[in-house]
CSV table of C-alpha atoms and ligand atoms in Angstrom, one decimal:
chain,number,residue,atom,x,y,z
A,1141,PHE,CA,352.0,262.9,13.4
A,1142,ASN,CA,348.3,262.0,12.2
A,1143,THR,CA,346.1,265.1,11.1
A,1144,GLU,CA,343.2,263.8,13.1
A,1145,ARG,CA,345.3,262.9,16.4
A,1146,PHE,CA,346.8,266.3,16.8
A,1147,GLY,CA,343.9,268.4,15.3
A,1148,GLN,CA,345.8,269.5,12.7
A,1149,HIS,CA,343.2,271.7,10.9
A,1150,ILE,CA,345.0,274.8,9.5
A,1151,LEU,CA,343.2,278.0,9.3
A,1152,LYS,CA,343.2,278.9,5.5
A,1153,ASN,CA,340.7,282.1,5.4
A,1154,PRO,CA,343.1,285.0,5.9
A,1155,SER,CA,340.5,287.4,7.1
A,1156,ILE,CA,339.2,285.2,10.0
A,1157,ALA,CA,343.2,284.9,10.8
A,1158,GLN,CA,343.6,288.7,10.4
A,1159,GLU,CA,340.1,289.0,12.6
A,1160,ILE,CA,341.5,286.7,15.2
A,1161,VAL,CA,344.5,288.7,15.8
A,1162,GLU,CA,342.6,292.0,15.9
A,1163,LYS,CA,340.1,291.0,18.6
A,1164,ALA,CA,342.9,290.8,20.9
A,1165,ASN,CA,343.7,294.4,20.4
A,1166,LEU,CA,347.4,293.7,20.9
A,1167,ARG,CA,349.8,296.8,22.0
A,1168,PRO,CA,353.5,297.3,20.6
A,1169,THR,CA,354.7,296.0,24.2
A,1170,ASP,CA,353.0,292.7,24.8
A,1171,ARG,CA,354.3,289.3,24.8
A,1172,VAL,CA,352.0,286.7,23.4
A,1173,LEU,CA,351.6,283.1,23.9
A,1174,GLU,CA,350.3,281.4,20.9
A,1175,VAL,CA,349.6,277.6,21.7
A,1176,GLY,CA,349.9,275.3,18.4
A,1177,PRO,CA,351.0,277.9,15.5
A,1178,GLY,CA,350.8,275.3,12.7
A,1179,THR,CA,352.5,276.6,9.8
A,1180,GLY,CA,352.2,280.1,11.3
A,1181,ASN,CA,349.0,281.8,9.6
A,1182,LEU,CA,347.9,283.7,13.0
A,1183,THR,CA,351.4,283.9,14.4
A,1184,VAL,CA,352.8,286.2,11.7
A,1185,ARG,CA,349.9,288.4,12.3
A,1186,ILE,CA,350.5,288.6,16.1
A,1187,LEU,CA,354.5,289.6,15.0
A,1188,GLU,CA,352.9,292.6,13.1
A,1189,LYS,CA,351.5,293.8,16.3
A,1190,ALA,CA,353.4,292.6,19.1
A,1191,LYS,CA,356.7,292.8,20.7
A,1192,HIS,CA,357.5,288.9,21.1
A,1193,CYS,CA,355.6,285.7,20.7
A,1194,THR,CA,356.6,282.3,22.1
A,1195,ALA,CA,355.0,279.6,20.5
A,1196,VAL,CA,354.5,276.1,21.8
A,1197,GLU,CA,354.2,273.6,19.1
A,1198,MET,CA,354.2,269.9,19.3
A,1199,ASP,CA,354.8,268.7,15.8
A,1200,PRO,CA,358.7,269.3,14.8
A,1201,ARG,CA,357.9,269.4,11.3
A,1202,MET,CA,355.1,272.5,11.6
A,1203,ALA,CA,357.8,273.9,13.7
A,1204,ALA,CA,360.2,273.7,10.8
A,1205,GLU,CA,357.5,275.6,8.7
A,1206,LEU,CA,357.1,278.2,10.7
A,1207,THR,CA,360.8,278.4,11.3
A,1208,LYS,CA,361.6,278.9,7.5
A,1209,ARG,CA,358.6,281.5,7.2
A,1210,VAL,CA,360.2,283.9,9.5
A,1211,GLN,CA,363.8,283.2,8.6
A,1212,GLY,CA,365.7,286.0,7.5
A,1213,LYS,CA,363.0,288.3,8.6
A,1214,PRO,CA,363.2,291.2,11.1
A,1215,GLU,CA,360.5,289.1,13.3
A,1216,GLN,CA,362.7,285.9,13.4
A,1217,ARG,CA,364.3,287.7,16.6
A,1218,ARG,CA,360.9,288.0,18.4
A,1219,LEU,CA,359.2,284.7,17.7
A,1220,GLU,CA,360.4,282.1,20.4
A,1221,ILE,CA,359.3,278.6,19.2
A,1222,ILE,CA,359.1,275.8,22.0
A,1223,ILE,CA,358.7,272.5,20.7
A,1224,GLY,CA,357.1,270.3,22.8
A,1225,ASP,CA,353.3,269.6,24.2
A,1226,PHE,CA,351.6,272.5,26.0
A,1227,VAL,CA,350.2,270.6,28.9
A,1228,LYS,CA,353.8,269.9,30.2
A,1229,ALA,CA,355.8,273.1,29.0
A,1230,GLU,CA,357.1,275.5,31.3
A,1231,LEU,CA,355.4,278.9,30.4
A,1232,PRO,CA,357.0,282.3,30.0
A,1233,TYR,CA,355.8,285.4,31.2
A,1234,PHE,CA,352.9,286.5,28.5
A,1235,ASP,CA,350.1,289.5,28.5
A,1236,VAL,CA,348.1,287.7,25.8
A,1237,CYS,CA,347.3,284.4,24.8
A,1238,ILE,CA,346.0,283.6,20.8
A,1239,SER,CA,345.0,280.0,20.1
A,1240,ASN,CA,343.6,277.7,17.7
A,1241,THR,CA,344.6,274.7,19.2
A,1242,PRO,CA,343.5,271.1,18.9
A,1243,TYR,CA,340.1,270.6,20.6
A,1244,GLN,CA,341.5,267.8,22.5
A,1245,ILE,CA,343.3,269.9,24.8
A,1246,SER,CA,340.8,272.5,25.3
A,1247,SER,CA,340.0,271.9,28.9
A,1248,PRO,CA,343.5,271.4,30.2
A,1249,LEU,CA,344.2,274.8,27.8
A,1250,VAL,CA,341.7,277.0,29.8
A,1251,PHE,CA,342.2,276.1,33.3
A,1252,ARG,CA,346.2,275.9,32.8
A,1253,LEU,CA,345.6,279.9,31.5
A,1254,LEU,CA,343.6,280.5,34.2
A,1255,SER,CA,346.0,279.1,37.0
A,1256,HIS,CA,349.1,280.8,35.6
A,1257,ARG,CA,350.7,283.8,37.5
A,1258,PRO,CA,351.2,286.8,36.8
A,1259,LEU,CA,347.6,286.9,35.4
A,1260,PHE,CA,347.4,287.4,31.4
A,1261,ARG,CA,345.1,290.2,30.3
A,1262,VAL,CA,343.2,288.9,27.7
A,1263,ALA,CA,343.1,285.5,26.0
A,1264,ILE,CA,341.5,284.8,22.4
A,1265,LEU,CA,340.8,281.2,21.9
A,1266,MET,CA,339.1,279.0,19.0
A,1267,PHE,CA,337.2,276.0,20.2
A,1268,GLN,CA,334.9,273.6,19.2
A,1269,ARG,CA,331.5,275.4,19.0
A,1270,GLU,CA,329.8,273.4,21.7
A,1271,PHE,CA,332.6,273.6,24.2
A,1272,ALA,CA,332.7,277.3,23.5
A,1273,MET,CA,329.0,277.5,24.0
A,1274,ARG,CA,329.5,275.9,27.2
A,1275,LEU,CA,332.3,278.4,28.4
A,1276,VAL,CA,329.8,281.4,28.0
A,1277,ALA,CA,326.6,279.6,29.1
A,1278,GLN,CA,324.2,281.5,31.5
A,1279,PRO,CA,322.8,280.0,34.7
A,1280,GLY,CA,319.4,278.3,33.9
A,1281,SER,CA,320.4,277.8,30.5
A,1282,SER,CA,320.4,274.6,28.8
A,1283,LEU,CA,324.6,274.6,28.3
A,1284,TRP,CA,325.1,275.8,32.0
A,1285,SER,CA,327.4,273.2,33.2
A,1286,ARG,CA,330.3,272.4,35.5
A,1287,LEU,CA,332.8,273.8,32.9
A,1288,SER,CA,330.9,277.2,32.7
A,1289,ALA,CA,330.4,277.5,36.5
A,1290,ASN,CA,334.4,276.5,36.9
A,1291,VAL,CA,335.4,279.0,34.2
A,1292,GLN,CA,333.5,282.0,35.0
A,1293,LEU,CA,334.3,281.7,38.8
A,1294,TYR,CA,337.9,283.2,37.3
A,1295,ALA,CA,337.0,285.0,34.2
A,1296,LYS,CA,334.7,286.9,32.1
A,1297,VAL,CA,334.0,284.8,29.1
A,1298,ASP,CA,332.4,286.5,25.5
A,1299,HIS,CA,331.4,284.9,22.0
A,1300,VAL,CA,333.5,287.0,19.6
A,1301,MET,CA,332.6,284.5,16.4
A,1302,ASN,CA,331.3,281.4,14.7
A,1303,VAL,CA,334.1,279.7,12.3
A,1304,GLY,CA,332.5,277.3,9.9
A,1305,LYS,CA,334.7,274.3,9.1
A,1306,ASN,CA,335.2,275.4,5.4
A,1307,ASN,CA,338.0,277.8,6.6
A,1308,PHE,CA,340.0,275.1,7.4
A,1309,ARG,CA,342.1,272.6,5.6
A,1310,PRO,CA,341.7,270.0,5.9
A,1311,PRO,CA,337.9,270.9,7.2
A,1312,PRO,CA,337.2,269.1,10.5
A,1313,ASN,CA,334.3,267.3,11.6
A,1314,VAL,CA,332.9,269.9,13.9
A,1315,GLU,CA,331.9,274.0,13.9
A,1316,SER,CA,334.4,276.1,15.6
A,1317,SER,CA,333.9,279.3,17.7
A,1318,VAL,CA,336.2,282.0,19.0
A,1319,VAL,CA,335.9,283.4,22.6
A,1320,ARG,CA,337.6,286.0,24.7
A,1321,ILE,CA,338.6,285.1,28.1
A,1322,VAL,CA,339.5,288.0,30.7
A,1323,PRO,CA,341.0,286.6,34.0
A,1324,LEU,CA,339.2,288.4,36.9
A,1325,ASP,CA,341.8,290.7,38.7
A,1326,PRO,CA,342.3,289.8,41.6
A,1327,PRO,CA,341.0,286.5,41.4
A,1328,PRO,CA,338.2,285.3,43.7
A,1329,PRO,CA,339.8,283.8,47.0
A,1330,VAL,CA,338.7,280.6,46.4
A,1331,ARG,CA,341.0,277.1,45.7
A,1332,PHE,CA,340.0,276.0,42.7
A,1333,GLU,CA,339.8,272.2,44.0
A,1334,GLU,CA,337.1,273.4,46.9
A,1335,PHE,CA,335.0,274.9,44.1
A,1336,ASP,CA,335.6,272.1,41.7
A,1337,GLY,CA,334.9,269.4,44.3
A,1338,LEU,CA,331.4,271.1,44.8
A,1339,THR,CA,330.6,271.4,41.4
A,1340,ARG,CA,331.4,267.6,40.3
A,1341,ILE,CA,329.0,266.8,42.7
A,1342,ILE,CA,325.9,268.7,41.9
A,1343,PHE,CA,326.5,268.9,38.2
A,1344,SER,CA,326.8,265.2,38.0
A,1345,ARG,CA,323.2,265.1,37.7
A,1346,ARG,CA,322.6,269.0,37.0
A,1347,ASN,CA,318.7,268.3,36.8
A,1348,LYS,CA,318.4,266.5,40.0
A,1349,THR,CA,318.0,268.5,43.1
A,1350,VAL,CA,321.4,269.0,45.3
A,1351,HIS,CA,320.3,267.0,47.9
A,1352,ALA,CA,319.8,264.0,45.7
A,1353,SER,CA,323.3,264.6,44.2
A,1354,PHE,CA,324.6,264.8,47.6
A,1355,GLN,CA,323.1,261.4,48.3
A,1356,ALA,CA,325.1,259.5,45.6
A,1357,LYS,CA,327.4,256.8,46.3
A,1358,GLY,CA,330.5,257.7,48.0
A,1359,VAL,CA,329.6,261.5,48.4
A,1360,ALA,CA,329.1,261.3,52.1
A,1361,GLU,CA,332.0,259.4,52.6
A,1362,MET,CA,334.4,261.0,50.7
A,1363,LEU,CA,333.2,264.5,52.7
A,1364,GLU,CA,333.7,262.4,56.1
A,1365,LYS,CA,337.1,261.6,55.3
A,1366,ASN,CA,338.1,265.2,54.0
A,1367,TRP,CA,336.4,266.4,57.5
A,1368,ARG,CA,338.6,264.2,59.5
A,1369,THR,CA,341.8,265.2,57.7
A,1370,TRP,CA,340.5,269.2,58.4
A,1371,CYS,CA,339.8,268.5,62.2
A,1372,SER,CA,343.5,266.7,62.8
A,1373,GLU,CA,344.9,269.2,60.5
A,1374,GLN,CA,343.2,271.9,63.0
A,1375,ASN,CA,344.1,269.7,66.4
A,1376,LYS,CA,340.1,269.6,67.0
A,1377,VAL,CA,338.7,266.9,68.8
A,1378,MET,CA,336.8,264.7,66.7
A,1379,GLU,CA,333.1,264.1,68.0
A,1380,GLU,CA,331.3,261.3,66.0
A,1381,VAL,CA,329.7,262.5,63.2
A,1382,LYS,CA,326.9,261.4,61.2
A,1383,MET,CA,328.0,263.0,57.8
A,1384,LYS,CA,324.3,262.1,56.1
A,1385,GLU,CA,322.4,264.2,58.7
A,1386,LYS,CA,325.2,267.2,58.5
A,1387,ILE,CA,325.0,267.8,55.1
A,1388,GLU,CA,321.1,267.2,55.4
A,1389,GLY,CA,321.2,270.3,58.0
A,1390,ILE,CA,323.7,272.3,56.0
A,1391,LEU,CA,321.0,271.8,52.7
A,1392,GLU,CA,318.1,272.6,54.9
A,1393,GLU,CA,319.6,275.8,56.1
A,1394,THR,CA,320.8,277.1,53.0
A,1395,GLY,CA,317.8,276.8,51.2
A,1396,TYR,CA,319.6,274.9,48.3
A,1397,LYS,CA,317.9,271.2,49.2
A,1398,GLU,CA,315.4,271.3,46.4
A,1399,ILE,CA,317.4,273.3,44.2
A,1400,ARG,CA,319.0,272.1,40.9
A,1401,ALA,CA,322.4,272.9,39.6
A,1402,ALA,CA,321.1,273.9,36.6
A,1403,LYS,CA,319.4,276.8,38.0
A,1404,MET,CA,322.2,277.8,40.5
A,1405,ASP,CA,324.3,280.7,39.5
A,1406,LEU,CA,328.0,281.3,40.8
A,1407,ASN,CA,327.0,283.4,43.9
A,1408,ASP,CA,324.5,280.5,44.9
A,1409,ILE,CA,327.4,277.9,44.4
A,1410,LEU,CA,329.9,279.9,46.6
A,1411,LYS,CA,327.3,280.5,49.3
A,1412,LEU,CA,326.5,276.8,49.3
A,1413,LEU,CA,330.5,276.1,49.6
A,1414,LEU,CA,331.2,278.3,52.3
A,1415,ALA,CA,328.2,277.2,54.4
A,1416,PHE,CA,330.2,273.5,54.1
A,1417,HIS,CA,333.4,275.3,55.2
A,1418,ASP,CA,331.6,276.9,58.2
A,1419,PHE,CA,330.9,273.1,59.3
A,1420,GLY,CA,334.7,272.7,58.2
A,1421,ILE,CA,333.6,270.4,55.5
A,1422,HIS,CA,336.0,270.5,52.6
A,1423,PHE,CA,335.4,269.2,49.1
A,1424,ALA,CA,339.3,268.7,48.5
B,779,SAM,N1,347.3,277.6,14.5
B,779,SAM,C1,347.4,276.9,13.4
B,779,SAM,C2,346.5,277.7,12.8
B,779,SAM,O1,345.4,278.2,13.2
B,779,SAM,O2,346.3,277.3,11.1
B,779,SAM,C3,347.4,275.6,13.6
B,779,SAM,C4,346.0,275.1,14.1
B,779,SAM,S1,345.9,273.3,14.1
B,779,SAM,C5,344.0,273.0,14.6
B,779,SAM,C6,346.6,272.7,15.8
B,779,SAM,C7,348.0,272.8,16.1
B,779,SAM,O3,348.6,272.4,17.2
B,779,SAM,C8,348.7,271.6,15.0
B,779,SAM,O4,349.9,272.5,14.4
B,779,SAM,C9,349.4,271.1,16.1
B,779,SAM,O5,350.1,270.0,15.9
B,779,SAM,C10,349.9,271.7,17.2
B,779,SAM,N2,349.3,270.8,18.5
B,779,SAM,C11,348.4,269.6,18.6
B,779,SAM,N3,348.6,269.2,19.7
B,779,SAM,C12,349.6,269.9,20.9
B,779,SAM,C13,349.9,270.4,22.1
B,779,SAM,N4,349.5,269.3,23.0
B,779,SAM,N5,350.7,271.2,22.5
B,779,SAM,C14,351.3,272.0,21.3
B,779,SAM,N6,350.6,271.8,19.9
B,779,SAM,C15,349.7,271.1,19.9
């Protein structure tokens, strides 16, 4: 295990560890999921407030240290350590997720949490500052991106605090920030793969017009293939289709042809998605 590869930067500032856990407003009945507990600086504080904590840790040496830290104490029975990769681990039920994880798994972490059912109540997560800023970015701002749109479709995201690199041992190369993620309940009735398929196209060049993005190589071909699959699933007679013209028509009709993704908000993107769906055109 290599410090850099597994992002083993231990949070050494106790008041920041305390603050992160406080931001979750834990209830005595809560079951908490922690990803990458390391030596347990957040874990011991979680166990003070919550009923139970499941901690997923990939490095057996870290898991051993954490085990030692609670050994023989009453909280030992309320902590379950899963040794393994969070990305592959089977997740238990949890009300709250608290984590200071290696930044390599930031994206998989967020999307895995948001697709987990039943939905959790809140997640307090530490990320590389740049990633955190993209999570909370608003439409029209310079950091508004595919990540911002994909996450904000399913959750409300707030910035909680900045954490400088000197609060960690060893200090990482980047600054960090903590965010709060509250999933929308019920979630919007939109398949993630569909929404993500559209944002992948329009944010591929966020400052070009939607029209230009749809003209990129392979896009019309991909949509035509999806359209054919959809037609055969619906037992629809497949007329010949000029997909490029069809796309033009939809962009024209919805009024998004000359708009840039950088300026589109969630409603705009959803409206565009539904207009394509009305014509049987799918993105996944
Ligand atoms: N949470 C602790 C803290 O705040 O002091 C440790 C933070 S350290 C940045 C990240 C921890 O995640 C390390 O203990 C590392 O071994 C663990 N880790 C790395 N990749 C992981 C993965 N894919 N699944 C679970 N844990 C992982």
